[in-house]
Coordinates of C-alpha atoms in Angstrom, one line a residue:
Chain A
M82 CA 12.4 -8.8 22.6
S83 CA 11.5 -11.9 21.9
L84 CA 14.9 -13.1 21.0
Q85 CA 16.9 -10.8 24.0
S86 CA 14.4 -12.6 26.2
F87 CA 14.4 -16.1 24.8
M88 CA 18.4 -15.5 25.5
K89 CA 17.3 -14.2 29.0
K90 CA 14.7 -17.2 30.0
T91 CA 17.4 -19.7 28.7
L92 CA 20.2 -17.9 30.9
F93 CA 18.5 -17.4 33.7
T94 CA 17.6 -21.2 33.6
L95 CA 21.1 -21.9 33.0
L96 CA 21.0 -19.9 36.3
L97 CA 18.9 -21.8 38.1
G98 CA 19.8 -24.8 37.2
A99 CA 23.1 -24.0 39.1
T100 CA 22.4 -22.7 41.9
T101 CA 19.8 -25.5 42.3
L102 CA 23.2 -28.1 41.7
A103 CA 25.0 -25.7 43.8
T104 CA 22.8 -26.3 47.2
P105 CA 21.2 -30.1 46.4
A106 CA 20.5 -29.9 50.7
F107 CA 18.6 -26.9 51.3
A108 CA 15.3 -27.0 50.5
K109 CA 14.0 -24.1 48.7
E110 CA 10.8 -22.5 48.8
E111 CA 9.4 -22.5 45.2
I112 CA 7.5 -19.5 43.9
V113 CA 5.8 -20.7 40.3
I114 CA 5.2 -17.0 38.3
N115 CA 3.2 -17.5 35.7
G116 CA 1.6 -15.6 32.7
S117 CA 0.9 -12.6 30.3
T118 CA 4.7 -11.8 28.3
T119 CA 4.2 -8.5 28.7
V120 CA 5.0 -8.7 32.4
L121 CA 7.2 -11.5 32.0
P122 CA 10.3 -9.3 31.0
V123 CA 9.5 -7.0 34.6
M124 CA 9.4 -10.2 36.5
Q125 CA 12.5 -11.7 35.6
K126 CA 14.4 -8.3 35.8
A127 CA 13.4 -8.1 39.4
A128 CA 13.6 -12.0 40.4
E129 CA 17.3 -12.4 39.6
S130 CA 17.9 -9.2 42.0
Y131 CA 15.4 -10.6 44.1
M132 CA 16.9 -13.9 44.0
A133 CA 20.4 -12.9 44.4
I134 CA 20.1 -11.3 48.2
N135 CA 17.1 -14.4 49.3
N136 CA 18.7 -17.5 48.3
D137 CA 15.1 -19.5 50.5
V138 CA 13.5 -18.2 47.8
D139 CA 13.3 -20.3 44.5
L140 CA 11.0 -18.3 41.7
V141 CA 10.0 -20.4 38.7
I142 CA 8.7 -18.0 36.0
S143 CA 7.3 -18.8 33.1
G144 CA 5.5 -17.1 30.0
G145 CA 2.3 -17.8 28.4
G146 CA -0.5 -15.6 27.9
S147 CA -2.7 -13.8 30.3
G148 CA -5.2 -16.3 29.9
N149 CA -2.8 -19.3 30.8
G150 CA -1.5 -17.6 34.2
I151 CA -4.9 -16.9 35.2
K152 CA -5.9 -20.4 34.2
A153 CA -3.3 -21.4 36.4
L154 CA -3.5 -19.2 39.5
T155 CA -7.1 -20.6 39.4
D156 CA -5.9 -24.6 39.0
G157 CA -4.0 -24.0 41.8
L158 CA -0.9 -24.3 39.4
C159 CA 0.9 -21.0 40.0
Q160 CA 1.3 -18.5 43.2
I161 CA 1.1 -15.6 40.8
A162 CA -0.8 -15.0 37.5
M163 CA 1.0 -12.1 35.4
S164 CA -1.8 -10.2 33.6
S165 CA -1.9 -7.3 31.1
R166 CA -5.5 -7.1 32.0
D167 CA -8.0 -6.8 34.5
M168 CA -9.9 -10.7 35.4
K169 CA -12.9 -10.9 33.4
D170 CA -16.6 -11.7 34.8
N171 CA -15.9 -15.7 33.8
E172 CA -12.3 -16.0 34.8
R173 CA -13.5 -14.5 38.2
E174 CA -16.4 -16.7 38.7
L175 CA -14.7 -19.6 37.8
A176 CA -12.6 -18.8 40.5
K177 CA -14.8 -18.9 42.9
K178 CA -16.3 -21.8 42.3
K179 CA -13.2 -23.2 42.6
G180 CA -12.4 -21.5 45.4
V181 CA -9.7 -19.4 45.2
D182 CA -9.9 -15.8 45.9
P183 CA -8.2 -13.6 43.1
V184 CA -6.4 -10.3 44.4
R185 CA -5.0 -8.1 42.0
I186 CA -2.1 -5.7 42.7
A187 CA -1.0 -3.4 40.2
V188 CA 3.1 -3.7 39.4
A189 CA 3.4 -1.1 36.6
V190 CA 2.3 0.8 33.2
D191 CA 2.9 0.1 29.9
A192 CA 2.5 3.1 27.7
L193 CA 3.4 2.2 23.9
L194 CA 4.5 5.2 21.5
P195 CA 3.9 6.4 18.3
V196 CA 7.1 6.5 16.0
V197 CA 8.2 8.3 13.2
H198 CA 11.4 9.2 11.4
P199 CA 13.3 12.8 13.3
S200 CA 12.1 14.6 9.5
N201 CA 8.8 13.8 9.0
P202 CA 6.7 16.4 9.4
V203 CA 3.8 15.1 11.0
K204 CA 3.5 16.2 15.0
S205 CA 0.3 14.2 16.0
L206 CA -2.5 11.6 15.0
T207 CA -5.7 10.1 16.1
L208 CA -6.4 6.9 17.5
E209 CA -8.1 6.3 14.6
Q210 CA -5.7 6.9 12.3
L211 CA -3.0 4.9 13.4
R212 CA -5.2 2.2 13.2
G213 CA -6.3 3.3 9.0
M214 CA -2.2 3.1 8.6
Y215 CA -2.0 -0.6 10.4
A216 CA -5.0 -2.1 8.5
G217 CA -3.9 -0.5 5.6
E218 CA -6.7 2.1 5.3
I219 CA -4.2 4.9 5.1
T220 CA -1.2 4.5 3.1
N221 CA 0.2 7.8 1.9
W222 CA 1.6 9.9 4.6
K223 CA -0.4 13.1 2.3
Q224 CA -3.5 11.5 3.9
V225 CA -2.6 12.6 7.3
G226 CA -1.1 16.0 6.8
G227 CA 2.5 14.8 5.4
P228 CA 4.2 14.8 2.6
D229 CA 3.0 12.6 -0.4
K230 CA 5.1 9.3 0.7
T231 CA 4.0 6.3 0.3
I232 CA 3.9 5.1 4.7
A233 CA 6.2 2.1 5.5
V234 CA 4.0 0.6 8.6
I235 CA 6.4 -1.2 11.4
S236 CA 4.7 -3.5 13.3
R237 CA 6.3 -6.5 16.3
D238 CA 6.0 -9.5 15.8
T239 CA 2.5 -11.6 17.1
S240 CA 3.7 -13.2 19.8
S241 CA 4.9 -10.0 21.9
G242 CA 3.5 -8.2 24.4
T243 CA 3.9 -4.8 23.2
Y244 CA 2.2 -6.0 20.1
E245 CA -0.9 -7.7 22.0
S246 CA -1.5 -4.0 23.7
W247 CA -1.2 -2.3 20.2
N248 CA -3.9 -4.6 19.1
D249 CA -5.9 -4.3 21.8
L250 CA -5.4 -0.5 22.6
V251 CA -5.0 0.5 19.0
M252 CA -6.8 -1.9 16.9
N253 CA -10.2 -2.5 18.0
K254 CA -10.7 -6.0 16.6
V255 CA -9.4 -4.6 12.9
K256 CA -6.4 -6.7 11.7
V257 CA -2.9 -5.9 11.7
A258 CA -2.3 -5.6 7.3
P259 CA 0.2 -8.4 6.0
S260 CA 2.0 -5.7 4.7
A261 CA 3.5 -4.0 8.0
L262 CA 7.0 -4.7 8.4
L263 CA 8.0 -6.9 11.3
Q264 CA 10.5 -6.2 13.8
A265 CA 11.6 -8.3 16.8
S266 CA 12.1 -5.8 19.6
N267 CA 11.6 -2.5 20.6
G268 CA 15.3 -1.6 19.6
A269 CA 15.3 -3.2 16.1
V270 CA 12.0 -0.7 15.7
V271 CA 13.8 2.1 17.4
Q272 CA 16.5 1.4 14.2
A273 CA 14.7 0.4 11.8
V274 CA 12.3 4.0 11.6
S275 CA 15.5 6.1 12.1
K276 CA 17.0 4.7 9.0
N277 CA 13.7 5.8 6.9
P278 CA 11.9 8.8 6.8
N279 CA 8.6 7.1 5.6
A280 CA 8.5 4.6 8.2
I281 CA 5.9 4.9 11.2
G282 CA 6.5 1.8 14.5
Y283 CA 5.9 1.7 18.2
I284 CA 7.7 1.5 21.0
G285 CA 7.2 1.1 24.8
F286 CA 7.7 5.1 26.6
G287 CA 11.3 3.1 27.7
Y288 CA 12.6 2.7 24.4
L289 CA 12.2 6.4 23.2
D290 CA 15.6 8.4 21.8
K291 CA 16.7 11.0 19.9
S292 CA 17.1 8.8 16.7
V293 CA 13.3 9.0 16.4
K294 CA 10.8 11.1 16.7
G295 CA 7.8 10.5 19.5
L296 CA 4.3 11.7 18.0
D297 CA 1.2 12.9 20.0
I298 CA -1.9 11.2 19.9
G299 CA -4.7 13.9 19.2
S300 CA -3.8 16.7 21.9
I301 CA -2.5 14.4 24.7
K302 CA 1.7 14.5 25.1
A303 CA 3.3 11.1 26.2
T304 CA 4.4 12.0 29.5
A305 CA 5.0 9.4 32.3
E306 CA 2.2 12.6 34.4
T307 CA -0.7 11.6 31.0
A308 CA 0.1 8.1 31.3
L309 CA -0.5 7.2 34.7
A310 CA -3.6 9.8 34.9
R311 CA -5.1 7.3 31.9
Q312 CA -5.4 10.6 29.3
W313 CA -2.7 8.6 27.1
P314 CA -5.3 6.1 25.3
V315 CA -2.2 3.6 24.6
A316 CA -1.8 2.8 28.4
R317 CA -2.6 -0.2 30.7
E318 CA -1.9 -1.1 34.1
L319 CA 0.2 -4.3 34.6
F320 CA -1.1 -6.9 37.3
L321 CA -0.5 -9.6 39.4
F322 CA -2.9 -12.1 40.6
T323 CA -3.2 -14.2 44.2
N324 CA -5.7 -16.2 45.8
G325 CA -5.6 -14.5 48.9
Q326 CA -3.7 -11.3 50.1
P327 CA -0.2 -13.1 49.3
T328 CA 1.9 -13.7 52.7
G329 CA 5.4 -15.1 53.4
N330 CA 7.4 -14.8 50.7
T331 CA 5.4 -14.2 47.8
Q332 CA 4.2 -10.8 50.1
K333 CA 8.0 -10.6 50.4
F334 CA 8.5 -10.9 46.5
I335 CA 5.7 -8.5 45.9
E336 CA 6.8 -5.6 48.4
Y337 CA 10.6 -6.0 46.8
L338 CA 8.8 -5.3 43.1
L339 CA 6.8 -2.1 44.6
D340 CA 9.7 -0.7 46.4
P341 CA 10.7 3.0 44.0
Q342 CA 14.1 1.9 45.2
K343 CA 14.2 -2.0 44.0
G344 CA 11.5 -3.8 41.7
Q345 CA 10.3 -0.6 40.4
K346 CA 13.6 0.0 39.2
A347 CA 13.4 -2.7 36.7
V348 CA 10.1 -2.1 36.2
A349 CA 11.8 1.5 34.4
E350 CA 14.3 -0.3 32.8
V351 CA 12.6 -2.8 30.6
G352 CA 10.5 0.5 29.5
F353 CA 7.3 0.9 31.8
I354 CA 6.7 3.3 33.9
P355 CA 6.7 3.2 37.4
L356 CA 3.8 3.4 39.7
P357 CA 3.9 6.4 42.1
K358 CA 4.8 6.4 45.3
K359 CA 2.1 5.8 47.8
Chain B
M94 CA 54.1 -63.6 28.0
G95 CA 53.7 -63.5 23.8
S96 CA 50.4 -63.9 23.8
S97 CA 48.8 -62.3 26.6
S98 CA 50.4 -58.6 25.6
S99 CA 48.8 -59.8 21.6
L100 CA 45.5 -60.3 23.7
S101 CA 45.7 -57.6 25.3
A102 CA 46.8 -55.3 22.1
L103 CA 43.9 -57.1 20.3
H104 CA 41.1 -56.2 23.3
R105 CA 42.4 -53.0 22.9
E106 CA 42.0 -52.5 18.7
K107 CA 38.3 -53.6 19.9
A108 CA 37.9 -51.1 22.3
A109 CA 39.4 -48.9 20.2
H110 CA 36.8 -50.1 17.3
W111 CA 33.7 -49.7 19.7
L112 CA 34.7 -46.2 20.9
L113 CA 35.3 -44.6 17.7
A114 CA 31.6 -46.3 15.9
G115 CA 29.9 -44.8 19.4
V116 CA 31.2 -41.3 18.5
A117 CA 30.4 -41.8 15.0
C118 CA 26.7 -42.8 15.8
T119 CA 26.1 -39.8 18.6
A120 CA 25.4 -37.7 14.9
L121 CA 23.2 -39.9 14.1
C122 CA 21.6 -40.7 17.5
V123 CA 21.0 -36.1 18.0
L124 CA 19.8 -36.2 14.3
C125 CA 17.2 -39.2 14.9
A126 CA 16.0 -37.5 18.5
I127 CA 16.0 -33.8 16.3
M128 CA 14.2 -35.5 13.5
I129 CA 11.3 -37.5 16.4
F130 CA 10.8 -34.3 18.0
L131 CA 10.7 -31.9 15.4
F132 CA 7.9 -34.3 14.3
A133 CA 6.4 -34.7 17.5
E134 CA 6.3 -31.3 18.1
G135 CA 4.7 -30.0 14.4
L136 CA 2.1 -32.9 13.6
P137 CA -0.3 -31.9 16.4
L138 CA -1.2 -28.9 14.6
F139 CA -3.0 -31.3 11.8
F140 CA -5.1 -32.8 14.9
E141 CA -6.9 -28.9 14.5
Y142 CA -5.7 -27.6 11.8
S143 CA -5.7 -28.8 8.1
P144 CA -3.3 -29.1 6.0
V145 CA -4.5 -27.5 3.4
Q146 CA -5.9 -24.4 4.8
F147 CA -2.3 -24.3 6.4
F148 CA 0.0 -25.3 3.6
G149 CA -2.6 -22.8 0.9
G150 CA -4.0 -20.2 3.1
K151 CA -2.4 -16.4 2.7
F152 CA -2.9 -15.3 6.0
W153 CA -0.5 -15.9 9.0
Y154 CA -2.3 -14.4 12.3
P155 CA -1.4 -17.1 15.2
T156 CA -2.8 -15.0 17.8
S157 CA -5.7 -13.5 16.8
E158 CA -8.8 -14.8 17.9
P159 CA -9.7 -17.8 15.5
P160 CA -5.7 -18.0 14.5
E161 CA -5.2 -18.0 11.3
F162 CA -2.0 -20.6 10.5
G163 CA -1.6 -20.0 6.5
I164 CA 1.9 -20.3 5.2
L165 CA 1.6 -19.6 2.1
A166 CA 3.1 -16.2 2.5
L167 CA 6.0 -17.6 4.3
L168 CA 7.2 -20.0 1.9
A169 CA 6.4 -18.0 -0.7
G170 CA 9.3 -15.6 0.7
S171 CA 11.9 -18.5 1.5
V172 CA 11.3 -19.7 -1.4
S173 CA 11.6 -16.5 -3.4
V174 CA 14.7 -15.0 -1.4
M175 CA 16.3 -18.4 -1.5
L176 CA 16.1 -18.4 -5.7
L177 CA 17.6 -15.0 -6.0
A178 CA 20.4 -15.8 -3.6
T179 CA 21.9 -18.4 -6.2
A180 CA 20.9 -16.5 -9.2
I181 CA 23.3 -13.8 -7.0
A182 CA 25.8 -16.5 -5.6
A183 CA 26.0 -19.3 -8.3
P184 CA 27.7 -17.1 -11.0
L185 CA 30.0 -15.4 -8.2
G186 CA 30.9 -18.3 -6.7
V187 CA 31.9 -20.8 -10.0
L188 CA 33.3 -17.5 -11.4
T189 CA 35.6 -16.9 -8.3
A190 CA 36.2 -21.0 -8.1
A191 CA 37.3 -20.9 -12.2
Y192 CA 39.5 -17.7 -11.7
L193 CA 41.3 -20.0 -9.1
T194 CA 41.4 -23.1 -10.2
E195 CA 42.0 -22.4 -13.8
I196 CA 43.9 -18.8 -14.0
A197 CA 44.8 -17.5 -10.7
R198 CA 48.6 -17.8 -10.1
P199 CA 49.2 -19.7 -6.8
A200 CA 50.9 -16.8 -5.4
V201 CA 47.5 -14.8 -6.0
R202 CA 45.1 -18.2 -5.0
R203 CA 47.0 -18.4 -1.5
V204 CA 45.9 -14.5 -1.0
V205 CA 42.2 -14.7 -2.4
K206 CA 41.6 -18.3 -0.7
P207 CA 41.6 -17.1 2.4
F208 CA 39.8 -14.6 1.7
V209 CA 36.8 -16.0 0.0
E210 CA 37.0 -18.4 3.0
L211 CA 36.7 -15.4 5.6
L212 CA 33.2 -14.5 3.8
A213 CA 32.0 -17.9 5.7
A214 CA 33.2 -17.3 8.6
L215 CA 31.1 -13.7 8.8
P216 CA 28.7 -14.4 12.2
S217 CA 25.1 -13.8 10.1
V218 CA 24.2 -11.2 12.6
V219 CA 26.7 -9.3 11.4
I220 CA 26.1 -9.7 7.8
G221 CA 22.6 -8.3 8.9
F222 CA 23.4 -5.4 10.7
F223 CA 25.3 -4.9 7.8
G224 CA 22.6 -5.1 5.4
M225 CA 20.2 -3.3 8.1
V226 CA 21.9 -0.2 8.9
V227 CA 24.5 0.7 5.5
V228 CA 22.7 -1.8 2.4
A229 CA 18.8 -0.8 3.4
P230 CA 19.3 2.6 3.7
W231 CA 21.3 3.3 0.8
M232 CA 18.9 1.2 -1.1
Q233 CA 16.2 3.1 0.1
E234 CA 17.0 6.1 -1.3
T235 CA 19.1 5.2 -4.9
F236 CA 16.0 3.1 -5.8
G237 CA 13.2 5.7 -4.5
L238 CA 11.6 2.4 -1.8
N239 CA 9.2 2.5 0.3
T240 CA 11.8 0.5 2.3
G241 CA 15.0 -0.7 2.1
L242 CA 14.2 -4.1 4.0
N243 CA 13.2 -6.2 1.8
L244 CA 13.6 -9.6 -0.8
L245 CA 16.8 -8.0 -2.6
N246 CA 18.8 -6.8 0.4
A247 CA 17.8 -10.2 2.3
A248 CA 19.1 -12.5 -1.3
L249 CA 21.7 -10.4 -1.2
M250 CA 22.9 -10.9 2.2
L251 CA 22.4 -14.5 1.6
A252 CA 24.0 -14.6 -1.4
F253 CA 27.2 -13.0 0.3
M254 CA 26.8 -16.1 2.6
S255 CA 26.5 -19.3 0.5
V256 CA 29.6 -17.4 -1.8
P257 CA 31.7 -19.0 0.1
T258 CA 30.1 -22.6 0.5
I259 CA 29.3 -22.5 -3.4
C260 CA 33.1 -21.3 -3.8
S261 CA 35.2 -24.3 -2.4
I262 CA 33.1 -27.2 -3.5
A263 CA 33.1 -25.6 -6.9
E264 CA 36.7 -25.3 -6.7
D265 CA 37.1 -28.9 -5.4
A266 CA 34.8 -29.9 -8.7
L267 CA 37.2 -28.1 -10.9
F268 CA 40.5 -29.5 -9.3
A269 CA 39.6 -32.9 -9.5
V270 CA 38.9 -32.5 -13.7
P271 CA 41.3 -34.7 -15.1
R272 CA 45.1 -32.6 -16.1
S273 CA 44.8 -34.2 -19.6
L274 CA 41.6 -32.7 -20.6
R275 CA 43.1 -29.7 -20.5
E276 CA 46.3 -30.7 -21.4
A277 CA 43.7 -32.0 -24.3
S278 CA 42.1 -29.3 -24.9
L279 CA 45.3 -26.4 -25.1
A280 CA 47.2 -29.0 -27.9
L281 CA 44.1 -28.9 -29.9
G282 CA 44.7 -25.2 -30.6
A283 CA 42.0 -24.3 -28.2
T284 CA 42.6 -20.7 -25.9
R285 CA 42.8 -20.8 -22.4
W286 CA 39.4 -19.1 -22.2
E287 CA 37.8 -21.8 -24.4
T288 CA 39.7 -24.9 -22.4
T289 CA 38.0 -23.2 -19.3
F290 CA 34.5 -22.1 -20.4
R291 CA 34.0 -25.6 -22.5
V292 CA 35.8 -28.2 -21.3
V293 CA 36.9 -27.7 -18.0
L294 CA 33.9 -26.7 -16.6
P295 CA 31.5 -28.9 -18.4
A296 CA 33.8 -31.6 -17.1
A297 CA 32.9 -30.3 -13.4
L298 CA 29.1 -30.0 -13.8
S299 CA 28.2 -32.4 -11.4
G300 CA 30.4 -30.9 -8.7
I301 CA 29.1 -27.7 -9.8
G302 CA 25.4 -29.1 -9.4
T303 CA 26.2 -30.4 -5.5
A304 CA 27.3 -26.9 -4.9
L305 CA 24.0 -25.1 -6.2
M306 CA 22.4 -27.4 -4.0
L307 CA 24.1 -26.9 -0.9
G308 CA 24.2 -23.4 -1.0
M309 CA 20.7 -23.7 -1.7
S310 CA 20.2 -25.3 1.3
R311 CA 22.4 -23.2 3.4
A312 CA 20.4 -20.2 1.8
I313 CA 16.6 -21.3 3.0
G314 CA 18.1 -22.5 6.6
E315 CA 19.5 -18.9 7.6
T316 CA 17.7 -17.0 10.1
M317 CA 19.4 -14.2 11.4
V318 CA 20.4 -12.9 8.6
V319 CA 16.2 -12.9 6.8
L320 CA 15.0 -11.5 10.2
M321 CA 16.8 -8.3 10.2
V322 CA 17.0 -7.2 6.7
A323 CA 13.9 -8.5 4.9
G324 CA 11.3 -6.7 6.4
G325 CA 8.8 -9.4 7.7
A326 CA 5.5 -8.9 6.0
A327 CA 3.7 -11.4 5.9
M328 CA 2.6 -10.8 2.3
L329 CA 3.1 -12.8 -1.2
P330 CA 5.7 -10.7 -2.7
G331 CA 4.7 -8.8 -6.2
S332 CA 8.4 -7.6 -6.9
I333 CA 12.0 -7.9 -5.7
F334 CA 12.2 -4.5 -3.8
D335 CA 8.8 -5.9 -1.8
P336 CA 8.9 -7.1 2.2
V337 CA 8.8 -10.8 2.6
R338 CA 8.6 -12.6 6.1
P339 CA 10.3 -15.9 4.8
M340 CA 10.3 -18.8 7.3
P341 CA 12.6 -19.0 9.8
A342 CA 12.3 -15.7 10.1
S343 CA 9.0 -16.1 11.8
I344 CA 10.4 -19.2 14.1
A345 CA 12.9 -17.4 15.7
A346 CA 10.9 -14.0 16.5
E347 CA 7.7 -15.8 17.8
M348 CA 9.0 -18.8 19.4
A349 CA 10.1 -17.9 22.8
E350 CA 6.9 -16.1 23.1
A351 CA 4.4 -19.1 22.3
P352 CA 2.5 -20.7 25.0
F353 CA 4.1 -24.0 25.4
R354 CA 2.0 -27.0 23.4
G355 CA -0.6 -24.2 21.9
E356 CA -1.4 -24.7 18.4
H357 CA 0.7 -21.6 17.9
Y358 CA 3.9 -23.6 18.9
H359 CA 3.0 -26.8 16.8
A360 CA 2.2 -24.6 14.3
L361 CA 5.8 -23.0 14.5
F362 CA 7.3 -26.4 14.9
A363 CA 5.3 -27.6 11.9
I364 CA 7.2 -24.7 9.5
G365 CA 10.5 -26.3 11.2
L366 CA 9.4 -29.5 10.0
V367 CA 8.7 -28.0 6.2
L368 CA 11.9 -26.3 6.6
F369 CA 13.6 -29.5 7.5
L370 CA 12.1 -31.2 4.2
F371 CA 13.2 -28.3 2.3
T372 CA 17.0 -28.8 3.7
L373 CA 16.8 -32.8 3.4
C374 CA 15.9 -32.7 -0.4
F375 CA 18.3 -30.5 -1.0
N376 CA 21.1 -32.2 0.4
L377 CA 19.8 -35.6 -1.1
A378 CA 19.2 -34.1 -4.5
A379 CA 23.6 -32.9 -3.9
S380 CA 24.4 -36.5 -3.0
F381 CA 22.1 -38.0 -5.7
I382 CA 24.4 -35.5 -8.5
A383 CA 27.4 -35.6 -7.0
E384 CA 26.6 -40.0 -7.0
R385 CA 24.7 -40.2 -10.3
Y386 CA 27.4 -38.2 -12.0
K387 CA 30.5 -38.9 -10.0
Q388 CA 34.0 -38.6 -12.4
T389 CA 36.1 -41.2 -12.5
G390 CA 38.3 -40.7 -14.8
S391 CA 38.8 -39.2 -18.4
S392 CA 37.3 -41.8 -20.2
A393 CA 33.7 -41.5 -18.4
L394 CA 32.8 -38.3 -20.4

């Protein structure tokens, strides 16, 4: 995801630059969006199509992590903060102190799926077993009811949002072992797992295809329903924060994002689960 | 009339001179700008993080709390991949060059040489893809490994990429060996084989040294291939079948998402700085060898 998103970002900046150059006399309203790199691809995708039909708005989007986004909102440096977690109490207090009233808006559900090679007989694992594998304590498939083979653990680059989610929801402060293999995108993980009978990896729900097998966690099956009902343990909501109820162009953009026919399509396209219709 | 036209010709001469000098300087300016940028973004890490931990630390956890920026494993990954790749590519490249200059008939040469050069033109992502999809599963099955994405696979792919570099520079060096040396050797009754290996190759040793150095600097800086096929485990390799994470792979995988001007960002630039110093050393060594042992006619031997 990171290389791809890097290229997208570059392309995006170029496009932005080109449009700004093309209409120099026209003053556009700028909406600055900052924060979680997990939410970033959704925003980029939605912003591209939004700006194609609304050329009076310039959406300036950058990553940097949930904490940075929330800090930027508190300091008045952005209109929308992207976050893959809720605000912490001390962040809320600091915002209040600076006269900022953060409003939370859920935009998507991020659910991760452990995947193995289709030939692997293992059908389900517990969270503890997954944690043990990634921490390097469980090293053989035999230990979890599989064949007598060493486990090839495949993880993501440490700065990706997917890694961050996995780290928060599965690892629970235990570090991923240095011996874990690294792949730089969801697609690359699927590719690597599909070529290796001993491998285990994790991907966003949207990236599952026939070349790999998704595992159950405990007795819970990975479906959009279990993820939305918060039964699936490796899922979390992705949020936007604004200062007070959004108004004007910010409100228009957020409505666009939440529209099942528009922004929520972008949510599905980048591999997250769209929110149910209200 | 005559004097004014020669004056304008002089002006034109001057203008062309300065124009070309300016163009030549662009490359230099760009290099300087990149270096300054690299230092300005890389060095701030060491205000907050000790160089000893940076170079000696075995753990690379840039996003945990507190972060750890130890590049020993990445450094070991880079160096081991480079050495293994060179060990594979050096004999291949040099022997190909020897074949092309000493043995092959001109017709064969005209066919083989463009193919060797075509290898250099292959995009690295294509070589990486080949390593990932074809070589990795084959290697895993044949050697019964845990993963086919490992040091050996990466070194093989990198060797493919440095063979053309090594081959064409070594070939130039072999060509530069004076004809009289070969003739003298053959006249003394040496066979063609003996002439090639005992006379021509030793005479071209400095050029071959330069070729190896440039091949190595190609291998250590290559990014896409190692990102795709080296496996990416940030640990010290115990065997050639272990996965490794060379430095460029870490930069490529993490840079896009690292918070701007944060510690992680500076750490990645510091790795870039280390890589830059590596390639600088190899290039300096290459030009030193080329300069020091320059072959000036057969008398210098």
